[in-house]
Structure formats: structure tokens, C-alpha cells
Amino acid sequence: MTGPRLGFFTRLLEEASAADRYRFALEQIDQAERSGFASAWIAQHHFGEDEGGLPSPFVLLAAAAERTSRIALATGVVTLPIDDPLRVAEDAAVLDQLSGGRVQLGLATGGTPSSFAAFGRESDRRREIFAEHLEVLLDALGGRGIRGTDSRIYPAAGDLDQRIWQATFSVDGGRRAGERGDGLLLSRTQPRPADAPDAPLHDLQLPIIEAYRDALPEGAPVRVLASRTALVVDPENRTRALELADGGLRRLAQSMFGIDTDGLGIDELARITDTHVGTVDEVAASLAADLTLAAVSDVSFQVHSIAATHELTLRSLQLLADEVAPRLGFATGPEAAADLHHAHRALVTASSEGLS
């Protein structure tokens, strides 16, 4: 593998019915596999269509498993403090059987705070609950008795407990993921500190990656994914793409950073929100300036917060894989998918293999 493996990510936010959103997502995952993406990540959100359109990621990924054969099927992320960890383990294990071992299990403490109450959880206890639920999840995936009983999940989860990724915004979170040997998920919406509102994304994420690497057990593989927003279009669609980007990026800048966006042009909005939009040349150039991407094993691309049409999203996937990825050294194709399939396995030294 040369550079990071290329991945696709969706929050299922098209202006469409739920049924069409799910159909679009499946078609996009299918296109991603045909274009050589190594992974497809889908978000989980509850209660409403504005944050994200899918409360049940394992259901949709099971449908994706039936129409694909190679691409990794990944949660980005399951909000573990809300969900029953035993059910997460069972659903993930069934999906892993259906997909031939292609599951990557992304987890997080967070999510929309208002969602917690309906599940009988307290948002301000989410880290404590996450730790409790993670212990149950690991027991279930590891084939151990659950909550002090002799009950063990069926089907057995194999090595799925080694394919966990943890999402975080913090150095401490990166360290915790590293200590367990889990993968690390980094968001495109990394909060900026009050004293550095214009800090480049890599200034904030490279220290998280360093803490993660330092905490990894000896021999544990480095698995770090950076999520980014990119919409790549043919030149004749550039003006339309920028028009579709304006409203969503303006709202994102206001909500994330409290910025008054009156008078700001699309170029400044894209810079503030770390959005890569335009032609192949433009997107390749802006991504090349993101120093985080040289330090990760995987990078996943979504179109959100751009209100891209389904057709533009499909074309963007093609252009990312066929034209942007080769310029930046991103790994694509069957080899990249196979590499991710085995990426969780501990590194084997030459001496342990009997080699000199």
C-alpha cells in the first residue's frame, strides 16, 4: 500500500424520502466498490432527518452485503452509550457472517445530546456509559459470558473484537483507542479551540494521531481513518457544485464556529469548513495541503454538508477513485480492500516467521 486506503462515507442526507435515501446509499456503496474504494462507512442518527437519515446501520449494511463482494462495510459510528451493547454485538456478528467477514465496527461516545433521554440515558454520563457498554460488547464479541451469565452470542464473532474503531476529537481519546489497539476515527468537523479558530485541521489532528501511536501496544497495527468532505465534478458542473455547497457550508460555519458568514464567498466558506469542492485539479490541490492525510491508514469521503444530488455523488466517487486518488497516492482496488480486510491483525516480525 502506498498511501491511505480510499473510503466512502455517507450520512444519508439527500433531499428525498427515507426509502430513496436508503436506495441512494446502496447505489453509492455499489458504485464505490466498482470504483475501487476499500471501505464504505455509514452514520447512525436517531430522531429526525436533518442530522442523518439512518437509525439502524446494520440493517442497511446487510442489504449492501448482498450486492457487494469486496468493500468493507463499516459503521461510522454506532453511538454505544445509547444502544444495547449485546444487540450491537449480535447484529455485527450476523452482518459479518452475511458479508464474509467484511465488517469494521466504528463506535463513539457522542451523538446528538437530545437523543439520549428517549433511550433512558443521561447525555452527561455518556463516557461512563460508553466504558460500561464497551466492556459488555467486548465480552460478547470475545465469546465470554455476558453480564455474569453463561450466555454467549450466536453466531460467534471470530476476530470482530479486533476490528473496532473509536471516534474522538481529543488527544486523550486517541490515547485510549491506542491503548486498546483499536482503530482511530477522526472527523472532518474537528472543533477548534477558542484561541485558534482558524487552525488548520492537521494542527489539531496530528497530535491526536501521535498520542494514539505512542499508546499502541508493541506490534499492534496502526489504523487511523480521517473523514473528509469532497465533491469532485466535471468542469461543466463546477458552477452548479459551488451553488449546491453554499447554503450547507454557510450553516456549518455558523453552527460550528459561530461565524457571521454574511459577505463570505464560497472559497472562504470551503476553507473554514475544510471542504474540498470543484474539479479534479482543485480538489487534488486542496487535499494535498491537508498534512493529516500523510499520517493515516485510511481516508473516507462524504459529500455532506454539500447538498449534492445523487447523480453528482456517484460521479464524484468515480472521479475520486479514477483521477484524484492516483495523484495523491491513495490506495484503491482489490488490493486495498484486501489490505483493510487484514489490517487489524498484529504485526508479525521477520524473526517470528523464521526469516533472517
XYZ file of C-alpha atoms in Angstrom:
356
model
C 0.000 0.000 0.000
C 1.332 3.422 -0.933
C -0.917 6.000 0.717
C -4.117 5.753 2.725
C -6.824 3.389 1.560
C -9.718 5.167 -0.126
C -13.084 5.010 1.644
C -16.627 6.296 1.166
C -18.829 7.743 3.912
C -22.465 8.814 3.957
C -24.888 10.336 6.454
C -27.830 9.746 4.085
C -28.866 13.384 3.876
C -30.293 13.743 0.376
C -33.471 15.794 -0.018
C -35.577 12.700 -0.557
C -37.857 10.221 1.169
C -36.384 7.681 3.574
C -36.834 4.913 1.007
C -34.969 6.907 -1.634
C -32.204 7.842 0.794
C -31.620 4.172 1.520
C -31.738 3.280 -2.181
C -29.276 6.053 -2.957
C -26.906 4.855 -0.227
C -26.942 1.303 -1.573
C -26.299 2.511 -5.105
C -23.459 4.707 -3.852
C -21.855 1.822 -1.956
C -22.186 -0.317 -5.090
C -20.520 2.422 -7.146
C -17.781 2.811 -4.545
C -16.922 -0.888 -4.791
C -16.923 -0.814 -8.598
C -14.659 2.249 -8.489
C -12.163 0.522 -6.177
C -12.938 2.009 -2.778
C -11.692 -0.138 0.100
C -14.439 0.760 2.591
C -17.970 2.134 2.946
C -18.880 3.837 6.235
C -22.424 4.818 7.225
C -23.531 7.055 10.077
C -26.169 6.340 12.698
C -28.544 9.094 13.814
C -31.855 8.920 15.664
C -34.984 11.090 15.561
C -35.208 13.273 12.504
C -33.802 13.619 9.041
C -31.677 16.765 9.369
C -28.658 15.318 11.198
C -28.671 11.976 9.414
C -31.189 9.632 7.937
C -30.404 6.211 9.391
C -31.037 4.875 12.928
C -30.311 1.222 12.013
C -26.948 0.900 10.231
C -26.689 -2.891 10.416
C -29.957 -3.294 8.510
C -28.765 -1.169 5.615
C -25.298 -2.730 5.596
C -26.887 -6.174 5.410
C -28.604 -5.059 2.205
C -25.266 -3.705 0.965
C -23.627 -7.053 1.722
C -25.972 -8.758 -0.732
C -24.979 -6.501 -3.635
C -21.226 -6.238 -2.991
C -18.424 -8.734 -2.519
C -15.243 -6.921 -1.565
C -15.719 -3.489 0.003
C -15.525 -3.263 3.821
C -18.892 -2.480 5.443
C -18.416 -0.140 8.360
C -20.328 1.809 10.988
C -19.278 5.385 11.336
C -20.409 5.325 14.067
C -22.631 3.376 16.446
C -23.454 5.571 19.445
C -22.639 2.915 22.021
C -23.978 4.675 25.157
C -27.448 4.677 23.581
C -27.511 1.202 22.069
C -27.672 -2.092 23.942
C -24.118 -3.435 23.535
C -25.312 -7.035 23.402
C -27.572 -6.236 20.457
C -24.741 -4.366 18.765
C -22.560 -7.467 19.127
C -25.260 -9.784 17.800
C -26.139 -7.586 14.835
C -22.489 -7.044 13.949
C -21.777 -10.773 14.146
C -24.700 -11.632 11.861
C -23.637 -8.953 9.375
C -20.085 -10.282 9.461
C -21.351 -13.747 8.524
C -23.512 -12.375 5.722
C -20.678 -10.285 4.300
C -17.842 -12.791 4.511
C -16.015 -11.047 7.331
C -16.129 -7.513 5.912
C -17.366 -5.616 8.992
C -15.414 -2.731 10.521
C -17.079 -1.593 13.745
C -16.842 2.129 14.458
C -18.014 3.311 17.896
C -18.368 6.631 19.680
C -19.451 8.126 22.982
C -21.332 11.018 21.454
C -24.235 11.751 19.219
C -26.984 14.313 19.420
C -27.441 15.047 23.166
C -31.216 15.289 22.848
C -31.357 11.658 21.632
C -30.209 10.219 24.948
C -33.337 10.906 27.021
C -35.625 8.855 24.785
C -33.358 5.848 25.399
C -33.373 6.424 29.152
C -29.751 7.608 29.156
C -28.122 10.733 30.515
C -26.017 12.572 27.977
C -23.664 13.949 30.616
C -22.819 10.349 31.628
C -22.036 9.235 28.076
C -18.346 8.499 28.690
C -19.118 6.448 31.790
C -21.867 4.548 29.984
C -19.611 4.026 26.974
C -16.994 2.339 29.173
C -19.636 0.076 30.732
C -21.170 -0.843 27.385
C -17.776 -1.395 25.758
C -16.950 -3.988 28.411
C -20.195 -5.856 27.657
C -19.609 -5.568 23.907
C -16.096 -6.973 24.187
C -17.258 -9.875 26.338
C -19.954 -10.695 23.793
C -17.658 -10.436 20.777
C -14.959 -12.379 22.597
C -17.266 -15.329 23.257
C -17.355 -14.799 27.014
C -20.361 -14.961 29.309
C -22.404 -11.776 29.268
C -23.204 -9.760 32.395
C -22.201 -12.598 34.713
C -24.199 -15.267 32.896
C -23.240 -18.264 30.809
C -24.950 -16.792 27.745
C -22.772 -16.428 24.674
C -23.738 -14.862 21.389
C -24.549 -16.826 18.266
C -23.090 -16.706 15.734
C -19.636 -16.455 17.221
C -17.924 -13.192 16.280
C -14.496 -14.560 15.404
C -11.934 -11.759 15.490
C -14.508 -8.968 15.136
C -13.438 -7.623 18.535
C -10.144 -6.712 16.831
C -11.922 -4.672 14.142
C -13.209 -1.940 16.459
C -12.523 1.737 15.736
C -13.124 4.568 18.204
C -14.072 8.102 17.170
C -12.700 11.037 19.113
C -11.962 14.750 18.985
C -9.313 14.675 21.726
C -5.743 13.641 22.433
C -6.981 11.665 25.452
C -9.471 9.841 23.245
C -6.702 8.989 20.793
C -4.620 7.624 23.635
C -7.484 5.449 24.906
C -8.090 3.985 21.448
C -4.387 3.284 21.090
C -4.095 1.572 24.466
C -6.729 -0.952 23.364
C -5.160 -1.404 19.945
C -8.354 -0.165 18.283
C -8.555 1.894 15.131
C -8.889 5.675 15.410
C -11.600 7.675 13.622
C -11.064 11.399 13.033
C -13.857 13.723 11.935
C -13.995 16.428 9.294
C -15.782 18.592 11.928
C -12.955 18.717 14.464
C -13.785 21.560 16.895
C -11.319 24.454 17.019
C -10.076 25.893 20.319
C -11.292 29.376 21.173
C -7.760 30.767 20.920
C -7.169 29.283 17.436
C -10.445 29.388 15.486
C -8.609 29.339 12.144
C -6.229 26.493 12.976
C -5.670 24.062 10.078
C -7.283 20.699 10.652
C -3.918 18.936 10.692
C -2.678 21.134 13.545
C -5.392 19.616 15.734
C -5.435 16.055 14.436
C -1.736 15.242 14.145
C -1.286 15.431 17.961
C -4.214 13.010 18.364
C -2.557 10.598 15.934
C 0.779 10.935 17.741
C -0.835 10.127 21.100
C -2.613 7.163 19.520
C 0.596 5.783 18.012
C 2.526 6.250 21.251
C -0.125 4.306 23.189
C -0.391 1.346 20.821
C 0.832 -1.976 22.245
C 4.028 -3.233 20.672
C 3.293 -4.881 17.353
C -0.251 -3.517 17.073
C -1.077 -2.236 13.579
C -1.738 1.460 13.030
C -5.326 2.017 11.890
C -6.251 5.691 11.567
C -9.060 6.968 9.362
C -9.616 10.639 8.548
C -13.079 11.622 7.334
C -13.212 14.458 4.826
C -15.792 16.241 2.672
C -15.192 16.253 -1.069
C -17.369 16.754 -4.111
C -15.419 16.327 -7.346
C -17.169 17.366 -10.542
C -16.502 17.662 -14.243
C -15.685 21.240 -15.321
C -19.135 21.815 -16.790
C -20.706 21.115 -13.386
C -18.366 23.304 -11.323
C -20.717 26.295 -11.028
C -23.604 24.035 -10.017
C -21.452 22.306 -7.386
C -20.471 25.614 -5.810
C -24.111 26.706 -5.740
C -25.085 23.466 -4.009
C -22.271 23.919 -1.491
C -23.014 27.481 -0.433
C -26.015 27.018 1.853
C -24.788 23.948 3.710
C -21.279 25.293 4.255
C -22.669 28.632 5.435
C -24.823 26.835 8.032
C -21.919 24.614 9.084
C -19.618 27.614 9.597
C -22.267 29.330 11.690
C -23.081 26.300 13.849
C -19.519 25.018 14.321
C -17.652 28.250 14.780
C -20.307 30.874 15.427
C -19.051 32.819 12.428
C -21.083 35.572 10.810
C -20.967 34.374 7.217
C -22.539 37.446 5.648
C -20.219 38.619 2.918
C -18.141 35.441 2.831
C -17.617 33.814 -0.563
C -17.614 30.118 -1.305
C -13.813 29.855 -1.281
C -13.641 31.221 2.268
C -16.530 29.022 3.389
C -14.771 25.954 1.970
C -11.564 26.878 3.797
C -13.310 27.457 7.125
C -15.227 24.171 6.930
C -12.389 22.087 5.434
C -14.453 21.279 2.376
C -12.938 20.173 -0.919
C -15.185 21.045 -3.848
C -14.514 21.613 -7.520
C -12.735 19.987 -10.411
C -10.183 17.186 -10.161
C -7.330 19.715 -10.216
C -8.901 21.864 -7.487
C -9.771 19.016 -5.134
C -6.420 17.283 -5.588
C -4.623 20.545 -4.804
C -6.641 21.317 -1.671
C -6.332 17.762 -0.344
C -2.576 17.841 -0.898
C -2.374 20.679 1.646
C -4.001 18.531 4.362
C -0.995 17.136 6.233
C -3.144 14.737 8.248
C -3.615 12.542 5.193
C 0.075 11.606 5.102
C -0.233 10.186 8.638
C -3.341 7.996 8.271
C -4.004 4.496 7.006
C -7.447 5.324 5.582
C -9.364 8.340 4.339
C -13.127 8.404 3.770
C -15.010 10.960 1.712
C -18.556 12.212 2.049
C -20.323 14.967 0.134
C -22.088 16.410 3.207
C -22.577 19.298 4.073
C -22.937 19.934 0.342
C -26.465 19.334 -0.925
C -25.193 17.225 -3.802
C -27.596 15.296 -5.970
C -27.377 11.518 -6.078
C -26.040 11.714 -9.628
C -23.283 14.154 -8.682
C -22.343 11.937 -5.732
C -21.994 8.896 -7.983
C -19.839 10.861 -10.429
C -17.723 12.242 -7.583
C -16.967 8.700 -6.438
C -15.735 7.842 -9.913
C -13.557 10.943 -10.168
C -12.123 10.467 -6.670
C -11.045 6.923 -7.451
C -10.014 7.319 -11.080
C -8.315 10.714 -11.053
C -7.796 12.211 -7.581
C -6.574 9.054 -5.822
C -3.701 8.345 -8.262
C -2.443 11.915 -7.963
C -2.293 11.720 -4.168
C -1.171 8.107 -3.852
C -4.369 6.806 -2.266
C -4.673 3.017 -2.373
C -7.600 1.641 -4.374
C -8.765 -1.572 -5.974
C -8.969 -5.175 -4.795
C -5.562 -4.972 -3.142
C -6.626 -2.046 -0.953
C -9.806 -3.844 0.082
C -7.856 -6.990 0.911
C -5.315 -4.951 2.862
C -8.046 -3.449 5.041
C -9.608 -6.903 5.481
C -6.420 -7.991 7.279
C -5.342 -4.629 8.723
C -6.389 -5.467 12.296
C -4.036 -8.383 12.599
C -0.993 -7.896 14.801
C 2.246 -7.241 13.008
C 4.474 -10.259 12.603
C 8.198 -9.743 12.853
C 10.599 -11.411 10.470
C 12.187 -13.361 13.303
C 8.849 -14.803 14.443
C 8.291 -16.050 10.904
C 11.650 -17.774 10.964
C 13.136 -15.378 8.425
C 16.562 -13.852 8.527
